[in-house]
mmCIF file of C-alpha atoms and ligand atoms in Angstrom:
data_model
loop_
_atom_site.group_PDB
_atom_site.id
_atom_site.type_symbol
_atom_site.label_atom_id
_atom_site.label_comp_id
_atom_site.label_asym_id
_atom_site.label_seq_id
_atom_site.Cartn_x
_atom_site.Cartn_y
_atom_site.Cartn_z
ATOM 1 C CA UNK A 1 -13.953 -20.259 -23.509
ATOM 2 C CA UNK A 2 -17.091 -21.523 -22.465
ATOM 3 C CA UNK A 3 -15.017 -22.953 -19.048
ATOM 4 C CA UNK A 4 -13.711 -19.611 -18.198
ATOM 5 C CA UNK A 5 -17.187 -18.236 -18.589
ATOM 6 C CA UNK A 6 -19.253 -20.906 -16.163
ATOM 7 C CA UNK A 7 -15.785 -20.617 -13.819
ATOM 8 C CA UNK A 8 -16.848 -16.552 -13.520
ATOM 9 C CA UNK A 9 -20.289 -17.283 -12.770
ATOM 10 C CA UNK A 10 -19.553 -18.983 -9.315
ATOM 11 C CA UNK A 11 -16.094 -19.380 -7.356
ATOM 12 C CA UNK A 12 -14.169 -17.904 -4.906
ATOM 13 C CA UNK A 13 -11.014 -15.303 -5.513
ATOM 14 C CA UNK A 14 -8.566 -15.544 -2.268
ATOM 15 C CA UNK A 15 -6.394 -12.087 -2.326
ATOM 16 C CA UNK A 16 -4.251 -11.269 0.292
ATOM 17 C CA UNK A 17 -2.291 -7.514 0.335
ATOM 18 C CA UNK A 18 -0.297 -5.202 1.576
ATOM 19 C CA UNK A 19 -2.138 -2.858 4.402
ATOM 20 C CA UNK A 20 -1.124 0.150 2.187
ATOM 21 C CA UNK A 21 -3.250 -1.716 -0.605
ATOM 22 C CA UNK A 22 -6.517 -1.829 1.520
ATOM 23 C CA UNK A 23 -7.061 1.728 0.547
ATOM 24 C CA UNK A 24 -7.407 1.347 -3.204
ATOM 25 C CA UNK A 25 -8.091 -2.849 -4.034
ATOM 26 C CA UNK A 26 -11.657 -3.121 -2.152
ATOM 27 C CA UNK A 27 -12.819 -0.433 -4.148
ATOM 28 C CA UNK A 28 -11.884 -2.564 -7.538
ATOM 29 C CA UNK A 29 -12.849 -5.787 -6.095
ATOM 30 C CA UNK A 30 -16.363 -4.214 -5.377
ATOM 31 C CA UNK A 31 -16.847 -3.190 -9.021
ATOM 32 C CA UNK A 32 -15.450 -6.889 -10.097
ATOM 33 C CA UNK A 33 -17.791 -8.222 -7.536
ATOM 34 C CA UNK A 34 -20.440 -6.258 -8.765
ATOM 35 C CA UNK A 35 -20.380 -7.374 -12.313
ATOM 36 C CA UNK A 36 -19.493 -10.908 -11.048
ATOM 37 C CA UNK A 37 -22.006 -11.706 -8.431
ATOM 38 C CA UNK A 38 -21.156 -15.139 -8.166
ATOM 39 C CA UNK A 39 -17.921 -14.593 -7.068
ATOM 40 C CA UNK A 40 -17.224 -14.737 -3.143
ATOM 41 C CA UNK A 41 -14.039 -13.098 -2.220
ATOM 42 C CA UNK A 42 -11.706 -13.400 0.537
ATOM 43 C CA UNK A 43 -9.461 -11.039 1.679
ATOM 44 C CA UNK A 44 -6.076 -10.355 3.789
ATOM 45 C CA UNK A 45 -4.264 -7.576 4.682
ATOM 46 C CA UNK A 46 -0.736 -7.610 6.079
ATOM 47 C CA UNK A 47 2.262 -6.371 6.322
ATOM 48 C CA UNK A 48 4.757 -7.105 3.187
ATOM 49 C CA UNK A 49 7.509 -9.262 5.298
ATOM 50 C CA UNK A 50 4.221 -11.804 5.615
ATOM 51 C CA UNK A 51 2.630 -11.809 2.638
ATOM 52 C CA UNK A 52 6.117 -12.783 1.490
ATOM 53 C CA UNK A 53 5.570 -15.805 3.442
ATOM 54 C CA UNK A 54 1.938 -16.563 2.261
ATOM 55 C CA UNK A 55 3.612 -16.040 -1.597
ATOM 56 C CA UNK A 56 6.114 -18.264 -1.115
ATOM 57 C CA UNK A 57 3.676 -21.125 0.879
ATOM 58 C CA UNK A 58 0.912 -20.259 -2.089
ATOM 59 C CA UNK A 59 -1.388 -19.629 0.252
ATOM 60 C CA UNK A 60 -3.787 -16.927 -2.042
ATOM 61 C CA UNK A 61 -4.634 -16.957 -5.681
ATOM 62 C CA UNK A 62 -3.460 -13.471 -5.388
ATOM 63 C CA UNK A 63 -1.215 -11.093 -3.770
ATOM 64 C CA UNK A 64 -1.124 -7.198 -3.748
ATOM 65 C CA UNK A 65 2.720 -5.994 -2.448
ATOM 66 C CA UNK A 66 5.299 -3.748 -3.384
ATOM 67 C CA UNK A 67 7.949 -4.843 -5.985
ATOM 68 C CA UNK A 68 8.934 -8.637 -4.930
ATOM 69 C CA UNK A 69 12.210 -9.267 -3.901
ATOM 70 C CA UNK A 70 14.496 -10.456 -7.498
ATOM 71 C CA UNK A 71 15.592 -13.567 -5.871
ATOM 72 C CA UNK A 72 11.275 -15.474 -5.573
ATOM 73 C CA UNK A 73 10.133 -16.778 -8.610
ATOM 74 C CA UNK A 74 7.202 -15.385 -8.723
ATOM 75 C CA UNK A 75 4.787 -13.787 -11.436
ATOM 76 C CA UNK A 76 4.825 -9.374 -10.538
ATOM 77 C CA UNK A 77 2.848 -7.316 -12.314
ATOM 78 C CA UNK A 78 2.439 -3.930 -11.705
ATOM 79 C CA UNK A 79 -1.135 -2.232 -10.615
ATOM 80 C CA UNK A 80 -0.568 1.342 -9.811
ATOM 81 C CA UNK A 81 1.357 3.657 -7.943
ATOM 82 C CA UNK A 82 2.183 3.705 -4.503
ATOM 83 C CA UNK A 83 3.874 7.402 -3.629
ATOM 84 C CA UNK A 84 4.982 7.474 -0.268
ATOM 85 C CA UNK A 85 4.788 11.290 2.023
ATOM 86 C CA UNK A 86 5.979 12.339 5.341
ATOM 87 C CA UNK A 87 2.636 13.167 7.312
ATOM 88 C CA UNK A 88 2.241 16.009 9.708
ATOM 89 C CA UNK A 89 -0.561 17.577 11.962
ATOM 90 C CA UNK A 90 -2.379 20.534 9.997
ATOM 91 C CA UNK A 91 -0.581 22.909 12.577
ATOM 92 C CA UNK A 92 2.647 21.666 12.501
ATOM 93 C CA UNK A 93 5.434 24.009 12.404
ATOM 94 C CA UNK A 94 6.668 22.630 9.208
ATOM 95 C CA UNK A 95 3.484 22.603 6.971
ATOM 96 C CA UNK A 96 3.290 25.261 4.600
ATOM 97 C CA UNK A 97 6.926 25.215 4.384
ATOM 98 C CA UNK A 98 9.045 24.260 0.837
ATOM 99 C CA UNK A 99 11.564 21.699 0.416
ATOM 100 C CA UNK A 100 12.279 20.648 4.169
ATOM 101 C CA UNK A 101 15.688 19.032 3.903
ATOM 102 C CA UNK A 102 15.181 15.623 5.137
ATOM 103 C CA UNK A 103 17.841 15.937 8.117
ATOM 104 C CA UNK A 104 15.141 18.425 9.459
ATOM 105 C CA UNK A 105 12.557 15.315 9.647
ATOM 106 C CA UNK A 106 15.058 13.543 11.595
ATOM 107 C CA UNK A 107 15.369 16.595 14.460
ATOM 108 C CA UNK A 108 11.168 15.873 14.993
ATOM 109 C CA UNK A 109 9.949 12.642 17.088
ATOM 110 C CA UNK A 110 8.845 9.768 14.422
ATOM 111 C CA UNK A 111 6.344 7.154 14.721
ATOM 112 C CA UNK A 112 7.543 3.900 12.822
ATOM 113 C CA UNK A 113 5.604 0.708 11.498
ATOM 114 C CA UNK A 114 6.688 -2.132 12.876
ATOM 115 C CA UNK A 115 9.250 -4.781 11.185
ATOM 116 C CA UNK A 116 8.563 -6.287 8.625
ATOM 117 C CA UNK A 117 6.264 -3.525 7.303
ATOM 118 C CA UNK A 118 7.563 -2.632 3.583
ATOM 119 C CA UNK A 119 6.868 0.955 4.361
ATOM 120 C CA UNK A 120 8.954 1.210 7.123
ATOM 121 C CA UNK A 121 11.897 -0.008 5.387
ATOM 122 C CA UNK A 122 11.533 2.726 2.037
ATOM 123 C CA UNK A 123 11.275 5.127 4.851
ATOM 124 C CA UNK A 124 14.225 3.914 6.905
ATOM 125 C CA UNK A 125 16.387 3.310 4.157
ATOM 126 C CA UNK A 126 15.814 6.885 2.492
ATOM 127 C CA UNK A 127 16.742 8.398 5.657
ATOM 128 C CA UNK A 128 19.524 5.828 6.433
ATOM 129 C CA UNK A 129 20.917 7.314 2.480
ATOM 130 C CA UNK A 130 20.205 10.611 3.643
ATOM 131 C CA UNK A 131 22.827 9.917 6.415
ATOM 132 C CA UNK A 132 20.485 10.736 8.816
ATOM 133 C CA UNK A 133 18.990 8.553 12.148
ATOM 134 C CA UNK A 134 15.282 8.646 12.436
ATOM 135 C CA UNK A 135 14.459 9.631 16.553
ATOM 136 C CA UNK A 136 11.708 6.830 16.963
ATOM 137 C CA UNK A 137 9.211 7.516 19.356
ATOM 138 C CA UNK A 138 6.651 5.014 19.080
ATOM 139 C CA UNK A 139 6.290 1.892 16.697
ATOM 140 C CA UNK A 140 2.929 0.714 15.642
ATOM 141 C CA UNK A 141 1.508 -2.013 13.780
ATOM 142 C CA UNK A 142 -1.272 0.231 11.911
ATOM 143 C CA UNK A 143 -1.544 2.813 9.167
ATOM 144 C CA UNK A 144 -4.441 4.087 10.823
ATOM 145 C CA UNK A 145 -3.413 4.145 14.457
ATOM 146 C CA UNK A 146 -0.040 6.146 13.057
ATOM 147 C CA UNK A 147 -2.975 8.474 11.583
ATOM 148 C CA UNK A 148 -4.305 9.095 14.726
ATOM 149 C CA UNK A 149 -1.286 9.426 16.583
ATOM 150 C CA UNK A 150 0.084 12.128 14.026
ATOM 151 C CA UNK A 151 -3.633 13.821 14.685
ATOM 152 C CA UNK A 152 -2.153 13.246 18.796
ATOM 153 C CA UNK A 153 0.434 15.716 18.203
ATOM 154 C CA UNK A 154 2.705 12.449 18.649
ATOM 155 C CA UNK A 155 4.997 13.293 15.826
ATOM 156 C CA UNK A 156 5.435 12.574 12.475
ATOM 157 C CA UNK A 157 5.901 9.438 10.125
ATOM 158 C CA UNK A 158 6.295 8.259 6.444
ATOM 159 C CA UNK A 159 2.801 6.441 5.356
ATOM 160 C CA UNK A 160 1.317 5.604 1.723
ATOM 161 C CA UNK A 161 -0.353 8.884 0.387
ATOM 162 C CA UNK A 162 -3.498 6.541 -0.180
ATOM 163 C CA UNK A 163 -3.834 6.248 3.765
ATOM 164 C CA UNK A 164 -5.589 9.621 3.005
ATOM 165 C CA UNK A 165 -8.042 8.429 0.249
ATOM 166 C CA UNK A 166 -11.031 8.870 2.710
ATOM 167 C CA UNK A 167 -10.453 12.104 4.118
ATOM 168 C CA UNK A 168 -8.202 13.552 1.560
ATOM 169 C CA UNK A 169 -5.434 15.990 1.659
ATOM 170 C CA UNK A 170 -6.364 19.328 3.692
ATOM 171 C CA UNK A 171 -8.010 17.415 6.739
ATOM 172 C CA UNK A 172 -6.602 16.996 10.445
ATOM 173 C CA UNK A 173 -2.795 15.622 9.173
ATOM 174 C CA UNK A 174 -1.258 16.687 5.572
ATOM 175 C CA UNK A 175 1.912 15.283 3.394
ATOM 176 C CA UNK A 176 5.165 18.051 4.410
ATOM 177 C CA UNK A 177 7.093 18.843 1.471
ATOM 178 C CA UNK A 178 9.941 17.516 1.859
ATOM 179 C CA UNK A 179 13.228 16.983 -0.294
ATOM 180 C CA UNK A 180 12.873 13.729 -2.296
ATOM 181 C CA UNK A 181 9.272 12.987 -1.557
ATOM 182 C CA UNK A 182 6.914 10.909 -2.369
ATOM 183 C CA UNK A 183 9.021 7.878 -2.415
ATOM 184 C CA UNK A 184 8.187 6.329 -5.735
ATOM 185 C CA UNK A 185 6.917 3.024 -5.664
ATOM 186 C CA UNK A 186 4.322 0.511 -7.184
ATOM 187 C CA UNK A 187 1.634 -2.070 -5.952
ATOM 188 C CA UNK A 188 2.246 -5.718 -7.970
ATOM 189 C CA UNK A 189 0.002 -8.229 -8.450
ATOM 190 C CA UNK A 190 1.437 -11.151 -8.127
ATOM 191 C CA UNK A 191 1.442 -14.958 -7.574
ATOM 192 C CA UNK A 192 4.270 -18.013 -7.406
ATOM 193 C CA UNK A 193 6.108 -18.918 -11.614
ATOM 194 C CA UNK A 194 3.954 -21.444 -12.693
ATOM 195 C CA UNK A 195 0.758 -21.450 -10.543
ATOM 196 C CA UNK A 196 -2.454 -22.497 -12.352
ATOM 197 C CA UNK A 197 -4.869 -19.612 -11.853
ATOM 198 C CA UNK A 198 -8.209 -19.855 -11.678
ATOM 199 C CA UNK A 199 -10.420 -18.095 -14.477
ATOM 200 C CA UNK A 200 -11.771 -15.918 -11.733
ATOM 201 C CA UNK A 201 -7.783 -14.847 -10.915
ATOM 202 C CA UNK A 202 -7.305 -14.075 -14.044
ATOM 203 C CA UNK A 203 -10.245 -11.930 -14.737
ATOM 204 C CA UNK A 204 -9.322 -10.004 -12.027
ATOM 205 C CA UNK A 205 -5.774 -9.458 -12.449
ATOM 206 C CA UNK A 206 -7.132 -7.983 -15.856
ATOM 207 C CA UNK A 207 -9.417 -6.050 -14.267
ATOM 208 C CA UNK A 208 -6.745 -4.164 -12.027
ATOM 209 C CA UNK A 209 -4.702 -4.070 -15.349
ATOM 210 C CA UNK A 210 -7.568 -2.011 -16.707
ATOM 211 C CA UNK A 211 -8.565 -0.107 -13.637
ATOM 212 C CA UNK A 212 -5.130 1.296 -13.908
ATOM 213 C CA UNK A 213 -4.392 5.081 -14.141
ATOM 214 C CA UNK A 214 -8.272 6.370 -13.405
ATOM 215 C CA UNK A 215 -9.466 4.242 -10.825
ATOM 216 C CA UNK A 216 -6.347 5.273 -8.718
ATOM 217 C CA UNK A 217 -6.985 8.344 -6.372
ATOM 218 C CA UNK A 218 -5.555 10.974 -8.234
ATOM 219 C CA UNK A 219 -3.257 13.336 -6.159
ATOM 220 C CA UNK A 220 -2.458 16.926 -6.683
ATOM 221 C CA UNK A 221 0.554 18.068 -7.667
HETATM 222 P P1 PGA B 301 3.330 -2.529 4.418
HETATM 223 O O1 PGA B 301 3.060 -2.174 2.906
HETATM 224 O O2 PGA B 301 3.987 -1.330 5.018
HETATM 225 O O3 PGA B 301 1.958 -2.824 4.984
HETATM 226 O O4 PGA B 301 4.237 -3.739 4.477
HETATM 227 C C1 PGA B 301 4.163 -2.235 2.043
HETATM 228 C C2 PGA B 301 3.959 -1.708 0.669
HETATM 229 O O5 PGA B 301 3.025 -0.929 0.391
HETATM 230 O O6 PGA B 301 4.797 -2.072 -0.162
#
């Protein structure tokens, strides 16, 4: 529709996501913005217990989390995969080594994300299943700073395997194998039951949908 078109010339796309998501949906909203120069984007990144809060105040035209909670009635698509590994210093006494039962993780000091991150609570409720307490050492309110404090011989912690997009898998800190990892889970796009989207939120919510699969960083098995 001639509307839709003149709406992607010009106009403004407000996405807020997940910090696990800042590692894959800049990359795709560069190639939208690059085909759609009239477009100015904004963007947020936080943790998934607020972006709850900016979904349910409609605050974005978009949001990027993990699987919404069944009780909002909201719109959830899913994007791509979201496979999250325990990460360990290159020399650490447990890289290299095969399934590392996950009570083995819990003997080693643990750096957490702070509350209301959605990837601390996959990690502490696999290990909570695994009947098994976590020995916190340090909480922090940053993918990357957890990086870095990994690379600080600091101890170890359960992060998004896309946290290693830039530097890749056999750099300063690695994924351990351990017993049923990567968590298995998915990035939705989504947005509140019967919000009018814009033409440009709708363009890209189909872009993601066809980004999906080889835009993704692709992981070795
Ligand atoms: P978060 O990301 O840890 O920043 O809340 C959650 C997710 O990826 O679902």
């Amino acid at each position: 529709r001639l509307a839709d078109l003149q709406g992607l010339k010009r106009g403004r796309l407000r996405i807020a996501m997940v910090t696990t998501a800042k590692y894959l949906i800049p990359r795709l909203l560069g190639e939208f913005c690059a085909r759609h120069p009239g477009i100015e984007a904004e963007l947020t990144v936080t943790n998934r217990e607020k972006l709850l809060a900016r979904l349910a105040a409609n605050e974005d035209d978009l949001v990027i989390l993990g699987k919404p909670p069944g009780g909002l009635d909201v719109v959830a698509t899913p994007i791509a995969d979201n496979p999250l590994v325990v990460l360990a210093r290159h020399d650490h006494p447990l890289a290299g080594q095969k399934a590392i039962p996950p009570a083995r993780i819990a003997e080693e000091p643990f750096i957490l994300r702070e509350r209301g991150s959605g990837t601390r609570r996959a990690a502490e409720r696999f290990f909570a299943a695994q009947g098994c307490t976590l020995k916190v050492r340090m909480e922090l309110g940053s993918n990357e700073a957890i990086k870095q404090a990994i690379a600080g011989g600091l101890g170890l912690s359960v992060l998004s395997r896309h946290t290693l997009a830039l530097e890749g898998e056999a750099g300063l800190i690695q994924p351990l194998d351990v017993a049923g990892f990567p968590l298995q889970s998915q990035w939705y796009v989504a947005y509140p039951a019967g919000k009018h989207l814009s033409a440009v939120a709708s363009a890209f919510i189909d872009h993601l949908l066809a980004s999906q699969g080889h835009t993704a960083v692709n992981f070795p098995e």
